[in-house]
Amino acid sequence: MTRQGRSVLLALAVGGLLAAGGAALAQDKPVDPLETLEAKAADAKVAIDTVWVLAAAFLVFFMNLGFAAVESGFCRAKNTVTILAKNFVVFAVSSIAFLAVGFGIMFGDGTPFFGTHGLWFVGGADGSPATGDAYQGVYAALNWTGVPLWAKFFFQLVFAGTAGTIVSGAVAERVKFGAFYLFSFCMVGLIYPVVGHWIWGGGWLAQLGFWDFAGSTVVHSVGGWAALIGALMLGPRIGKYGKDGRVHPIPGHSIALGTLGVFVLWFGWFGFNPGSTMAADPGAIARIAVTTNTAAAGGAVAASVVAWLLLGKPDLTMILNGALAGLVAITAPCAFVSVPSSLVIGLAAGVLVVLSVLFFDRVRVDDPVGAVSVHLVCGGFGTLALGLFAQDQFSPGTTGNGLLFGGGAKLLLAQLTGVVAVGLFVAVAATLVWGLLGAVMGIRVSAEEEREGLDLGEHGISAYPEFHAAPAWGPGVPAAASATSGARVGAPAVERGR
Amino acid sequence: MKKIEAVIKPFKLDDVKEALTAAGIVGMTVSEVRGFGRQKGHTEMYRGGEYSVDFLPKLKVEVVVPDDLGEQVLALIAAAAKTGAIGDGKVFVTPLLEAVRIRTGERGERAL
């Protein structure tokens, strides 16, 4: 037990004794010691829940570092500063946008499509930490959790920030810094909160029986769709595709940094999913921690095997994407499925993500870090998996049973409706915002700046000023001629062209 | 004087250095270089795509010795850097016109 928990219990016990003593002395003013004890216990629960929610939120905040490390590691050294800058400011932008209006749109009472009450600066009336019918205020959609309003806000803010930061990787190495900056404001202040209202704000999808525990759709698919539209509208990086249509890989400059980032993300997910209970419910948070971890493990193992079989080598970047795929996929169902089911979901996501990365490469959607495959594809898959694997026993009275556990197709259809509706809305909204930005200021840097690197063009500094070696490879040097010779990486030096 | 430039496999540096210091050679310059010979590089894989690495990382060792030591040092380097596999590298020898020890102004072989 935490130190806070212990001192709260101590206070509770002392308070109880004092109350009992007081009642014995003051005969004319009887105080029910049990009632006092109950009140103290309720206070203690609020304290413990709040500490849990905030600690989980701090873990999710840490995921910003994970994204920054993965994305900069998977891109070239000449674009490191701009990627770090994007990932850094996006949380600052999110903090202001979500405070100013995002939270109000998402959780304010109002229409089934967006909130209308308490819109600005979380300024509506609020009765937290009272729950259920006892709650008096305009953020009724969150009245199920007994923590103070600012704990609710902060926890939701770090999720909004995650949705914003997902976009960064897919548009990396060619997007104008200013365009991304403004897009992030619209994303976290408007697009994300509207979808969030539909699902977590008591909107129409929630009423339809659509479930997303921690945000496979609300956070990851929304980020993934905005990322896909951005990547499509920007077009591929110079050199990614040859004139003959061949795909030229552009290797990231630090797989070490990328791996570090995925470790941070995996760690942060222990706040993302178990924290979404928004209460220190021992059984639930322990089980969710295990379903989350098991799915990540399944994703990593499946991706390594599939990459090994399909590509000839267990490409580490694919294994890293695999772990993230498992994590994204289990995010929606983590509270509603058994641990064995979470393994199946993770394994499936790990297979899916490798195929998806290869698919998007082939259809010429240049996504340097695999953000679309991880967040959109596996976010959608995880949301649907909830409709298959959910079991009523874990959160009675919520999802009911999924298709594979005798609950019929009702839940799966609701999930499918949500996936499609959210996809359509975000695709249209993101197209409008990226399009508007493109018309007003342009969203892509000049070809000259792209070749030189965005670090110098956008920010005027380089990430590694002491190193200036040119890469040993180059786009435009097709591997076709060599592929026939049998010389492969890792193979003992085989002379070619002999 | 002779300048001997040896392009070798990076992991062979220690062997070459030890062979030369054991023979009484004091001083050498090493730089990281990239290049290819008849092997013409190799291919690597990244996220399912193959790409060619034409310029492989090598080390270049430069040593300047008196004329009469040239043949011996050349043989020492060639022996120490040899694995017998493709990509062992090459040794080049050129005549050298002049050398100066900057601190003292000594010239020629006295500067070595």
Coordinates of C-alpha atoms in Angstrom, one line a residue:
Chain A
M1 CA 0.0 0.0 0.0
T2 CA 1.2 3.5 -0.7
R3 CA 2.3 5.8 2.0
Q4 CA -0.7 8.1 1.2
G5 CA -3.0 5.1 1.5
R6 CA -1.6 4.1 4.9
S7 CA -1.9 7.6 6.4
V8 CA -5.4 7.9 5.1
L9 CA -6.4 4.7 6.8
L10 CA -4.6 5.8 10.0
A11 CA -6.6 9.1 9.9
L12 CA -9.7 7.1 9.3
A13 CA -9.1 4.8 12.3
V14 CA -8.2 7.7 14.6
G15 CA -11.2 9.6 13.4
G16 CA -13.4 6.7 14.0
L17 CA -12.2 6.3 17.6
L18 CA -12.6 10.0 18.4
A19 CA -16.1 9.9 17.0
A20 CA -17.0 6.9 19.0
G21 CA -15.6 8.6 22.2
G22 CA -17.4 11.8 21.4
A23 CA -20.6 10.0 21.1
A24 CA -20.2 8.3 24.4
L25 CA -19.5 11.6 26.2
A26 CA -22.1 13.8 24.6
Q27 CA -25.2 11.8 25.3
D28 CA -27.6 14.5 24.3
K29 CA -26.2 14.8 20.8
P30 CA -25.9 11.3 19.6
V31 CA -23.5 10.7 16.7
D32 CA -23.7 7.4 14.9
P33 CA -20.0 6.2 14.9
L34 CA -20.7 4.0 11.9
E35 CA -22.0 6.9 9.9
T36 CA -18.9 8.9 10.7
L37 CA -16.7 5.9 9.7
E38 CA -18.5 5.6 6.4
A39 CA -18.0 9.3 5.6
K40 CA -14.3 8.9 6.4
A41 CA -14.0 5.9 4.2
A42 CA -15.7 7.7 1.4
D43 CA -13.1 10.6 1.8
A44 CA -10.3 8.0 1.8
K45 CA -11.7 6.5 -1.4
V46 CA -11.7 9.9 -3.1
A47 CA -8.1 10.5 -2.0
I48 CA -6.9 7.1 -3.2
D49 CA -8.8 7.3 -6.5
T50 CA -7.4 10.7 -7.1
V51 CA -3.8 9.7 -6.5
W52 CA -4.3 6.7 -8.8
V53 CA -5.9 8.7 -11.6
L54 CA -3.2 11.4 -11.4
A55 CA -0.3 8.9 -11.2
A56 CA -1.7 7.1 -14.3
A57 CA -2.1 10.5 -16.1
F58 CA 1.6 11.3 -15.4
L59 CA 2.5 7.9 -17.0
V60 CA 0.5 8.8 -20.1
F61 CA 2.2 12.3 -20.2
F62 CA 5.5 10.3 -20.3
M63 CA 4.3 8.7 -23.5
N64 CA 5.1 12.0 -25.3
L65 CA 8.8 11.2 -24.8
G66 CA 8.1 7.8 -26.3
F67 CA 6.5 9.2 -29.4
A68 CA 9.3 11.8 -29.7
A69 CA 12.0 9.1 -29.5
V70 CA 10.3 6.6 -31.9
E71 CA 9.6 9.2 -34.5
S72 CA 12.9 10.9 -34.5
G73 CA 14.7 7.6 -34.4
F74 CA 12.8 6.3 -37.4
C75 CA 13.6 9.4 -39.5
R76 CA 16.8 10.8 -40.8
A77 CA 19.3 12.7 -38.7
K78 CA 18.7 15.9 -40.8
N79 CA 15.1 16.0 -39.6
T80 CA 15.6 15.3 -35.9
V81 CA 15.1 18.8 -34.6
T82 CA 11.8 19.4 -36.4
I83 CA 10.4 16.0 -35.2
L84 CA 11.4 16.7 -31.6
A85 CA 10.0 20.2 -31.9
K86 CA 6.7 18.9 -33.2
N87 CA 6.4 16.3 -30.5
F88 CA 7.3 18.8 -27.8
V89 CA 5.0 21.7 -28.8
V90 CA 2.1 19.4 -29.6
F91 CA 1.6 18.7 -25.9
A92 CA 1.8 22.4 -25.0
V93 CA -0.7 23.2 -27.8
S94 CA -3.0 20.3 -26.6
S95 CA -2.9 21.6 -23.1
I96 CA -4.1 25.0 -24.1
A97 CA -6.6 23.8 -26.8
F98 CA -8.1 21.2 -24.5
L99 CA -8.3 23.6 -21.6
A100 CA -9.8 26.4 -23.6
V101 CA -12.6 24.5 -25.4
G102 CA -11.8 20.8 -26.0
F103 CA -12.9 19.5 -22.7
G104 CA -16.1 21.4 -22.8
I105 CA -17.0 20.1 -26.3
M106 CA -16.1 16.6 -25.2
F107 CA -17.7 16.3 -21.8
G108 CA -20.1 19.2 -21.5
D109 CA -23.8 18.4 -21.5
G110 CA -25.5 19.2 -24.7
T111 CA -26.4 17.5 -28.0
P112 CA -25.6 13.9 -28.9
F113 CA -22.9 15.3 -31.2
F114 CA -21.0 17.9 -29.1
G115 CA -21.2 19.5 -25.7
T116 CA -22.7 22.9 -25.3
H117 CA -22.5 23.6 -21.6
G118 CA -19.4 24.7 -19.7
L119 CA -17.5 25.0 -23.0
W120 CA -14.8 27.5 -22.1
F121 CA -11.9 26.8 -19.8
V122 CA -13.7 24.0 -18.0
G123 CA -15.8 26.8 -16.4
G124 CA -19.1 25.0 -16.0
A125 CA -20.8 24.2 -12.8
D126 CA -19.5 21.0 -11.3
G127 CA -20.3 18.8 -8.2
S128 CA -17.3 16.5 -8.3
P129 CA -16.4 14.3 -6.6
A130 CA -20.0 13.4 -6.1
T131 CA -21.1 10.5 -8.4
G132 CA -24.2 9.3 -10.1
D133 CA -27.4 11.1 -9.2
A134 CA -25.7 13.0 -6.4
Y135 CA -23.6 14.8 -9.0
Q136 CA -24.8 18.3 -9.8
G137 CA -23.1 20.0 -12.8
V138 CA -22.7 20.2 -16.5
Y139 CA -20.1 17.5 -17.0
A140 CA -22.5 14.6 -16.2
A141 CA -20.8 12.2 -18.7
L142 CA -18.0 11.9 -16.2
N143 CA -20.2 11.5 -13.1
W144 CA -19.3 7.9 -12.8
T145 CA -15.9 8.6 -11.3
G146 CA -15.5 10.1 -7.9
V147 CA -12.5 12.3 -8.3
P148 CA -12.2 16.1 -8.4
L149 CA -12.9 17.9 -11.7
W150 CA -9.3 18.8 -12.3
A151 CA -8.2 15.2 -11.9
K152 CA -10.8 14.3 -14.6
F153 CA -9.6 17.1 -16.8
F154 CA -5.9 16.3 -16.4
F155 CA -6.4 12.6 -17.2
Q156 CA -8.5 13.4 -20.3
L157 CA -5.9 16.1 -21.3
V158 CA -3.1 13.6 -21.6
F159 CA -5.3 11.4 -23.8
A160 CA -6.1 14.3 -26.1
G161 CA -2.4 15.1 -26.3
T162 CA -1.7 11.5 -27.4
A163 CA -4.2 11.8 -30.2
G164 CA -2.5 14.9 -31.4
T165 CA 1.0 13.5 -31.3
I166 CA 0.1 10.4 -33.3
V167 CA -0.2 12.6 -36.4
S168 CA 3.3 13.8 -36.2
G169 CA 5.0 10.6 -37.3
A170 CA 3.1 10.1 -40.5
V171 CA 3.7 13.6 -41.8
A172 CA 7.4 13.6 -40.7
E173 CA 10.3 14.8 -42.9
R174 CA 8.2 17.1 -45.1
V175 CA 5.5 18.9 -43.3
K176 CA 5.8 22.6 -42.5
F177 CA 6.3 23.1 -38.8
G178 CA 3.8 26.0 -38.7
A179 CA 1.1 23.9 -40.6
F180 CA 1.5 21.1 -38.1
Y181 CA 1.3 23.6 -35.2
L182 CA -2.0 24.9 -36.4
F183 CA -3.4 21.5 -37.3
S184 CA -2.7 20.4 -33.7
F185 CA -4.8 23.2 -32.3
C186 CA -7.8 22.1 -34.6
M187 CA -7.2 18.5 -33.9
V188 CA -7.2 18.7 -30.1
G189 CA -9.5 21.7 -29.7
L190 CA -12.2 20.4 -32.2
I191 CA -11.9 17.1 -34.1
Y192 CA -10.8 14.9 -31.2
P193 CA -13.4 16.4 -28.7
V194 CA -16.3 15.9 -31.1
V195 CA -15.6 12.2 -31.5
G196 CA -14.8 12.0 -27.8
H197 CA -18.3 13.4 -27.1
W198 CA -19.9 10.8 -29.2
I199 CA -18.3 8.0 -27.3
W200 CA -17.1 9.2 -23.8
G201 CA -19.3 12.3 -23.5
G202 CA -22.6 10.5 -23.5
G203 CA -23.2 11.2 -27.3
W204 CA -24.9 9.1 -29.9
L205 CA -22.4 6.3 -30.2
A206 CA -22.5 5.8 -26.4
Q207 CA -26.3 5.6 -26.6
L208 CA -26.0 3.1 -29.4
G209 CA -24.1 0.7 -27.2
F210 CA -20.7 1.3 -28.6
W211 CA -17.8 0.7 -26.2
D212 CA -14.2 1.9 -26.1
F213 CA -12.7 1.5 -22.7
A214 CA -9.4 3.5 -23.1
G215 CA -9.5 4.8 -26.6
S216 CA -8.6 2.4 -29.5
T217 CA -11.0 4.5 -31.5
V218 CA -11.4 7.7 -29.5
V219 CA -7.6 8.3 -29.3
H220 CA -5.8 6.0 -31.7
S221 CA -8.1 5.8 -34.7
V222 CA -8.8 9.5 -34.6
G223 CA -5.1 10.2 -34.5
G224 CA -4.5 7.5 -37.2
W225 CA -7.1 8.9 -39.6
A226 CA -5.7 12.5 -39.3
A227 CA -2.3 11.0 -39.9
L228 CA -3.4 9.1 -43.0
I229 CA -5.1 12.2 -44.5
G230 CA -2.0 14.3 -43.7
A231 CA 0.3 11.7 -45.3
L232 CA -2.0 11.5 -48.4
M233 CA -2.2 15.2 -48.9
L234 CA 1.5 15.8 -48.4
G235 CA 2.5 13.0 -50.8
P236 CA 5.6 10.8 -50.3
R237 CA 9.0 12.0 -49.3
I238 CA 11.4 12.8 -52.2
G239 CA 13.2 9.6 -53.0
K240 CA 10.8 7.2 -51.4
Y241 CA 9.5 5.9 -54.7
G242 CA 11.6 5.5 -57.8
K243 CA 10.4 6.4 -61.3
D244 CA 10.0 2.7 -62.0
G245 CA 7.6 2.6 -59.0
R246 CA 10.0 0.7 -56.8
V247 CA 9.9 1.4 -53.1
H248 CA 13.2 2.8 -51.8
P249 CA 13.4 2.3 -48.0
I250 CA 14.7 5.4 -46.1
P251 CA 16.3 3.9 -43.0
G252 CA 15.8 5.7 -39.7
H253 CA 18.9 7.3 -38.2
S254 CA 18.7 5.7 -34.8
I255 CA 17.1 2.4 -34.1
A256 CA 18.5 2.7 -30.6
L257 CA 16.4 5.9 -30.0
G258 CA 13.3 4.1 -31.6
T259 CA 13.6 1.2 -29.3
L260 CA 14.0 3.4 -26.2
G261 CA 10.8 5.2 -27.3
V262 CA 8.8 2.0 -27.6
F263 CA 9.9 0.9 -24.1
V264 CA 8.7 4.3 -22.9
L265 CA 5.4 3.9 -24.7
W266 CA 4.8 0.3 -23.4
F267 CA 5.5 1.6 -19.9
G268 CA 3.2 4.6 -20.4
W269 CA 0.4 2.3 -21.5
F270 CA 0.2 1.0 -17.9
G271 CA -1.2 4.4 -17.1
F272 CA -3.3 4.6 -20.3
N273 CA -5.3 1.5 -19.9
P274 CA -5.4 0.6 -16.1
G275 CA -5.8 4.3 -15.4
S276 CA -8.9 4.5 -17.5
T277 CA -10.8 2.9 -14.6
M278 CA -10.4 6.4 -13.1
A279 CA -10.7 4.6 -9.7
A280 CA -8.3 2.5 -7.7
D281 CA -10.4 -0.6 -8.2
P282 CA -8.0 -3.4 -7.3
G283 CA -9.4 -6.2 -9.3
A284 CA -9.9 -4.2 -12.4
I285 CA -6.6 -2.4 -12.5
A286 CA -4.6 -5.5 -11.9
R287 CA -6.4 -7.4 -14.6
I288 CA -6.2 -4.5 -17.1
A289 CA -2.4 -4.2 -16.4
V290 CA -2.1 -7.9 -17.4
T291 CA -4.4 -7.8 -20.5
T292 CA -2.5 -4.7 -21.7
N293 CA 0.9 -6.3 -21.2
T294 CA -0.1 -9.6 -22.7
A295 CA -1.4 -8.0 -25.8
A296 CA 1.8 -6.0 -26.2
A297 CA 3.8 -9.2 -25.8
G298 CA 1.6 -11.0 -28.4
G299 CA 2.0 -8.2 -30.8
A300 CA 5.8 -8.2 -30.6
V301 CA 6.1 -11.9 -30.9
A302 CA 3.6 -12.2 -33.8
A303 CA 5.3 -9.3 -35.7
S304 CA 8.7 -10.8 -35.2
V305 CA 7.6 -14.2 -36.6
V306 CA 5.7 -12.7 -39.5
A307 CA 8.6 -10.3 -40.4
W308 CA 11.0 -13.3 -40.2
L309 CA 8.9 -15.4 -42.5
L310 CA 7.9 -12.7 -45.0
L311 CA 11.0 -10.5 -45.1
G312 CA 13.7 -13.0 -44.3
K313 CA 14.8 -11.2 -41.1
P314 CA 13.1 -10.2 -37.9
D315 CA 13.3 -6.5 -38.6
L316 CA 13.4 -4.7 -35.3
T317 CA 11.4 -1.8 -36.5
M318 CA 8.6 -4.2 -37.3
I319 CA 8.8 -5.9 -33.9
L320 CA 8.6 -2.5 -32.2
N321 CA 5.5 -1.6 -34.3
G322 CA 4.1 -5.0 -33.3
A323 CA 4.3 -4.3 -29.6
L324 CA 2.6 -0.9 -30.2
A325 CA 0.0 -2.7 -32.4
G326 CA -0.9 -5.0 -29.6
L327 CA -1.1 -2.1 -27.2
V328 CA -3.4 -0.1 -29.4
A329 CA -5.6 -3.0 -30.2
I330 CA -6.1 -4.0 -26.5
T331 CA -6.9 -0.3 -25.5
A332 CA -10.6 -0.6 -26.3
P333 CA -11.3 -4.0 -24.9
C334 CA -8.7 -4.2 -22.1
A335 CA -11.4 -4.1 -19.3
F336 CA -13.9 -6.3 -21.0
V337 CA -11.9 -9.3 -22.1
S338 CA -10.1 -12.2 -20.4
V339 CA -6.3 -12.5 -20.3
P340 CA -6.3 -15.3 -22.8
S341 CA -8.4 -13.2 -25.2
S342 CA -6.0 -10.4 -24.8
L343 CA -3.2 -12.7 -26.1
V344 CA -5.2 -13.6 -29.2
I345 CA -6.0 -9.9 -29.8
G346 CA -2.3 -9.0 -29.4
L347 CA -1.1 -11.8 -31.7
A348 CA -3.6 -10.8 -34.4
A349 CA -2.6 -7.1 -34.2
G350 CA 1.1 -8.1 -34.5
V351 CA 0.3 -9.9 -37.8
L352 CA -1.9 -7.2 -39.0
V353 CA 0.6 -4.4 -38.5
V354 CA 3.4 -6.0 -40.6
L355 CA 1.0 -6.6 -43.5
S356 CA -0.4 -3.1 -43.1
V357 CA 3.0 -1.5 -43.2
L358 CA 3.9 -3.4 -46.4
F359 CA 0.5 -2.6 -47.9
F360 CA 0.7 1.2 -47.3
D361 CA 4.2 1.2 -48.7
R362 CA 2.9 -0.5 -51.8
V363 CA 0.0 1.9 -52.3
R364 CA 2.4 4.8 -52.0
V365 CA 1.3 6.2 -48.7
D366 CA 4.6 7.3 -47.2
D367 CA 4.3 6.9 -43.4
P368 CA 7.9 7.0 -42.1
V369 CA 7.1 5.5 -38.7
G370 CA 4.1 3.3 -39.4
A371 CA 1.7 5.5 -37.5
V372 CA -1.3 4.7 -39.8
S373 CA -0.7 1.0 -39.5
V374 CA -0.3 1.0 -35.7
H375 CA -3.0 3.5 -34.7
L376 CA -5.6 3.5 -37.4
V377 CA -5.5 -0.1 -38.5
C378 CA -5.0 -1.7 -35.1
G379 CA -7.2 0.9 -33.4
G380 CA -10.0 -0.2 -35.7
F381 CA -9.2 -3.8 -35.2
G382 CA -9.1 -3.5 -31.4
T383 CA -12.5 -1.8 -31.4
L384 CA -14.0 -4.6 -33.5
A385 CA -12.2 -7.2 -31.4
L386 CA -14.2 -5.9 -28.4
G387 CA -17.3 -6.9 -30.2
L388 CA -15.9 -10.4 -30.6
F389 CA -14.2 -11.1 -27.3
A390 CA -16.1 -9.1 -24.6
Q391 CA -17.4 -11.0 -21.7
D392 CA -20.1 -9.6 -19.4
Q393 CA -18.5 -11.1 -16.3
F394 CA -15.6 -8.5 -16.2
S395 CA -17.7 -5.3 -16.2
P396 CA -21.2 -6.5 -15.6
G397 CA -23.9 -4.4 -17.1
T398 CA -21.7 -2.7 -19.7
T399 CA -20.8 -4.5 -22.9
G400 CA -22.5 -7.8 -22.4
N401 CA -21.0 -10.8 -24.3
G402 CA -19.4 -10.4 -27.6
L403 CA -20.0 -12.6 -30.7
L404 CA -17.6 -15.3 -29.7
F405 CA -19.1 -15.6 -26.2
G406 CA -22.7 -16.1 -27.2
G407 CA -23.8 -12.5 -27.1
G408 CA -24.7 -12.3 -30.8
A409 CA -23.7 -9.7 -33.3
K410 CA -25.4 -6.7 -31.7
L411 CA -22.3 -5.5 -29.9
L412 CA -20.1 -6.1 -33.0
L413 CA -22.5 -4.1 -35.2
A414 CA -22.4 -1.2 -32.8
Q415 CA -18.6 -1.3 -32.8
L416 CA -18.6 -1.5 -36.6
T417 CA -20.9 1.5 -36.8
G418 CA -18.6 3.5 -34.5
V419 CA -15.5 2.6 -36.5
V420 CA -17.0 3.6 -39.8
A421 CA -18.7 6.8 -38.4
V422 CA -15.6 8.0 -36.7
G423 CA -13.5 7.2 -39.8
L424 CA -15.8 9.2 -42.0
F425 CA -16.0 12.2 -39.7
V426 CA -12.3 12.4 -39.0
A427 CA -11.3 11.9 -42.7
V428 CA -13.6 14.7 -43.8
A429 CA -12.7 17.0 -40.9
A430 CA -8.9 16.4 -41.4
T431 CA -9.2 16.9 -45.1
L432 CA -10.9 20.3 -44.5
V433 CA -8.3 21.4 -42.0
W434 CA -5.2 20.2 -44.0
G435 CA -6.8 21.6 -47.2
L436 CA -7.4 25.0 -45.6
L437 CA -3.9 25.1 -44.2
G438 CA -2.6 24.1 -47.6
A439 CA -4.5 26.9 -49.4
V440 CA -3.6 29.6 -46.9
M441 CA 0.0 28.8 -46.0
G442 CA 1.0 25.5 -47.7
I443 CA 1.7 22.4 -45.7
R444 CA 4.8 21.0 -47.4
V445 CA 8.3 22.5 -47.4
S446 CA 10.1 23.2 -50.6
A447 CA 12.0 20.4 -52.4
E448 CA 15.2 22.2 -51.7
E449 CA 14.5 22.4 -48.0
E450 CA 13.5 18.8 -47.9
R451 CA 16.8 17.7 -49.5
E452 CA 18.8 19.8 -47.1
G453 CA 16.8 18.7 -44.1
L454 CA 14.0 20.5 -42.2
D455 CA 16.2 21.1 -39.2
L456 CA 18.0 23.9 -41.0
G457 CA 15.1 25.0 -43.0
E458 CA 12.4 25.2 -40.3
H459 CA 14.5 25.7 -37.2
G460 CA 17.9 26.9 -38.2
I461 CA 19.7 24.3 -36.0
S462 CA 20.9 20.8 -36.5
A463 CA 20.5 18.0 -34.0
Y464 CA 24.0 16.7 -34.2
P465 CA 26.2 19.6 -35.2
E466 CA 29.4 17.7 -34.5
F467 CA 28.6 15.0 -37.1
H468 CA 28.2 15.6 -40.7
A469 CA 28.8 12.3 -42.5
A470 CA 26.7 11.6 -45.5
P471 CA 24.7 8.4 -45.4
A472 CA 26.3 5.4 -47.1
W473 CA 23.1 4.7 -49.0
G474 CA 21.0 6.8 -51.1
P475 CA 17.5 6.8 -52.6
G476 CA 17.8 6.5 -56.3
V477 CA 20.3 3.7 -55.9
P478 CA 17.9 0.8 -56.6
A479 CA 18.7 -2.5 -55.0
A480 CA 17.3 -4.4 -57.9
A481 CA 20.6 -5.1 -59.6
S482 CA 22.1 -6.4 -56.4
A483 CA 19.1 -8.4 -55.4
T484 CA 19.8 -11.0 -58.0
S485 CA 23.4 -11.5 -56.9
G486 CA 22.5 -13.0 -53.5
A487 CA 24.5 -10.6 -51.4
R488 CA 22.4 -10.0 -48.4
V489 CA 23.0 -8.2 -45.2
G490 CA 24.2 -10.4 -42.4
A491 CA 25.5 -13.0 -44.9
P492 CA 29.2 -13.4 -44.9
A493 CA 30.9 -11.2 -47.4
V494 CA 29.9 -12.6 -50.8
E495 CA 31.6 -11.1 -53.7
R496 CA 29.3 -9.8 -56.4
G497 CA 29.9 -9.1 -60.0
R498 CA 32.8 -11.6 -60.1
Chain B
M1 CA 60.5 8.7 -47.4
K2 CA 57.5 6.6 -48.3
K3 CA 53.9 7.2 -47.4
I4 CA 51.9 4.0 -46.9
E5 CA 48.2 4.2 -47.0
A6 CA 46.3 1.1 -46.0
V7 CA 42.5 0.8 -46.4
I8 CA 41.5 -2.0 -44.0
K9 CA 38.6 -3.7 -42.3
P10 CA 37.7 -1.7 -39.2
F11 CA 38.1 -4.6 -36.8
K12 CA 41.7 -5.2 -38.1
L13 CA 43.0 -1.9 -36.7
D14 CA 44.3 -3.3 -33.5
D15 CA 46.2 -6.1 -35.3
V16 CA 47.8 -3.6 -37.7
K17 CA 48.7 -1.1 -35.0
E18 CA 50.3 -3.9 -32.9
A19 CA 52.3 -5.2 -35.8
L20 CA 53.6 -1.7 -36.6
T21 CA 54.5 -0.7 -33.0
A22 CA 56.2 -4.0 -32.5
A23 CA 58.4 -3.2 -35.5
G24 CA 59.3 0.1 -34.0
I25 CA 57.1 2.4 -36.0
V26 CA 56.0 5.4 -33.9
G27 CA 53.1 7.3 -35.1
M28 CA 50.3 6.7 -37.5
T29 CA 47.1 8.5 -38.6
V30 CA 43.7 6.7 -38.8
S31 CA 40.6 8.0 -40.4
E32 CA 37.1 6.6 -41.0
V33 CA 36.4 6.2 -44.7
R34 CA 33.8 4.6 -46.9
G35 CA 34.4 3.0 -50.3
F36 CA 34.0 0.0 -52.5
G37 CA 36.2 -2.2 -54.7
R38 CA 35.3 -5.1 -56.8
Q39 CA 32.8 -6.3 -54.3
K40 CA 30.7 -3.1 -55.0
G41 CA 29.0 -2.9 -51.6
H42 CA 26.1 -5.0 -50.4
T43 CA 22.3 -4.7 -49.8
E44 CA 20.5 -4.2 -46.6
M45 CA 16.8 -4.5 -45.6
Y46 CA 14.6 -1.9 -43.8
R47 CA 10.9 -2.5 -43.2
G48 CA 10.5 -4.9 -46.0
G49 CA 12.4 -3.0 -48.6
E50 CA 15.9 -3.8 -49.9
Y51 CA 18.4 -1.0 -50.5
S52 CA 22.0 -1.0 -51.6
V53 CA 24.9 0.2 -49.5
D54 CA 27.5 1.0 -52.1
F55 CA 30.1 2.6 -49.8
L56 CA 31.2 0.3 -47.0
P57 CA 32.8 1.6 -43.9
K58 CA 36.6 1.1 -43.7
L59 CA 39.5 2.5 -41.9
K60 CA 42.4 4.2 -43.6
V61 CA 45.8 3.9 -41.8
E62 CA 48.5 6.3 -42.9
V63 CA 52.2 5.8 -42.0
V64 CA 55.3 7.6 -43.2
V65 CA 58.6 5.7 -43.0
P66 CA 62.1 6.1 -44.2
D67 CA 62.7 4.6 -47.7
D68 CA 64.5 1.5 -46.4
L69 CA 61.6 0.5 -44.2
G70 CA 58.9 0.8 -46.9
E71 CA 58.9 -2.8 -48.1
Q72 CA 58.9 -4.2 -44.5
V73 CA 56.1 -2.0 -43.3
L74 CA 54.0 -2.8 -46.4
A75 CA 54.4 -6.5 -45.7
L76 CA 53.6 -6.1 -42.1
I77 CA 50.4 -4.3 -42.7
A78 CA 49.3 -6.7 -45.5
A79 CA 49.9 -9.7 -43.2
A80 CA 48.2 -8.1 -40.1
A81 CA 45.1 -7.0 -42.0
K82 CA 44.5 -10.2 -43.9
T83 CA 41.5 -12.4 -43.2
G84 CA 41.5 -14.0 -46.6
A85 CA 37.9 -13.0 -47.2
I86 CA 36.5 -10.5 -49.7
G87 CA 36.9 -6.9 -48.6
D88 CA 40.2 -7.1 -46.7
G89 CA 41.3 -3.8 -48.4
K90 CA 44.4 -2.5 -50.1
V91 CA 47.7 -0.9 -49.3
F92 CA 49.1 1.9 -51.4
V93 CA 52.7 3.2 -51.3
T94 CA 53.8 6.6 -52.6
P95 CA 57.1 8.5 -52.5
L96 CA 57.0 11.4 -50.1
L97 CA 58.7 14.8 -50.8
E98 CA 58.9 16.4 -47.4
A99 CA 58.0 16.2 -43.7
V100 CA 58.1 18.8 -41.0
R101 CA 57.8 18.4 -37.2
I102 CA 55.8 21.6 -36.5
R103 CA 57.0 22.0 -32.9
T104 CA 60.8 22.0 -33.7
G105 CA 60.9 22.7 -37.4
E106 CA 62.9 19.5 -38.0
R107 CA 62.6 18.3 -41.6
G108 CA 62.8 15.1 -43.6
E109 CA 63.4 11.7 -41.9
R110 CA 64.3 13.5 -38.6
A111 CA 60.7 14.7 -38.4
L112 CA 59.3 11.2 -38.5

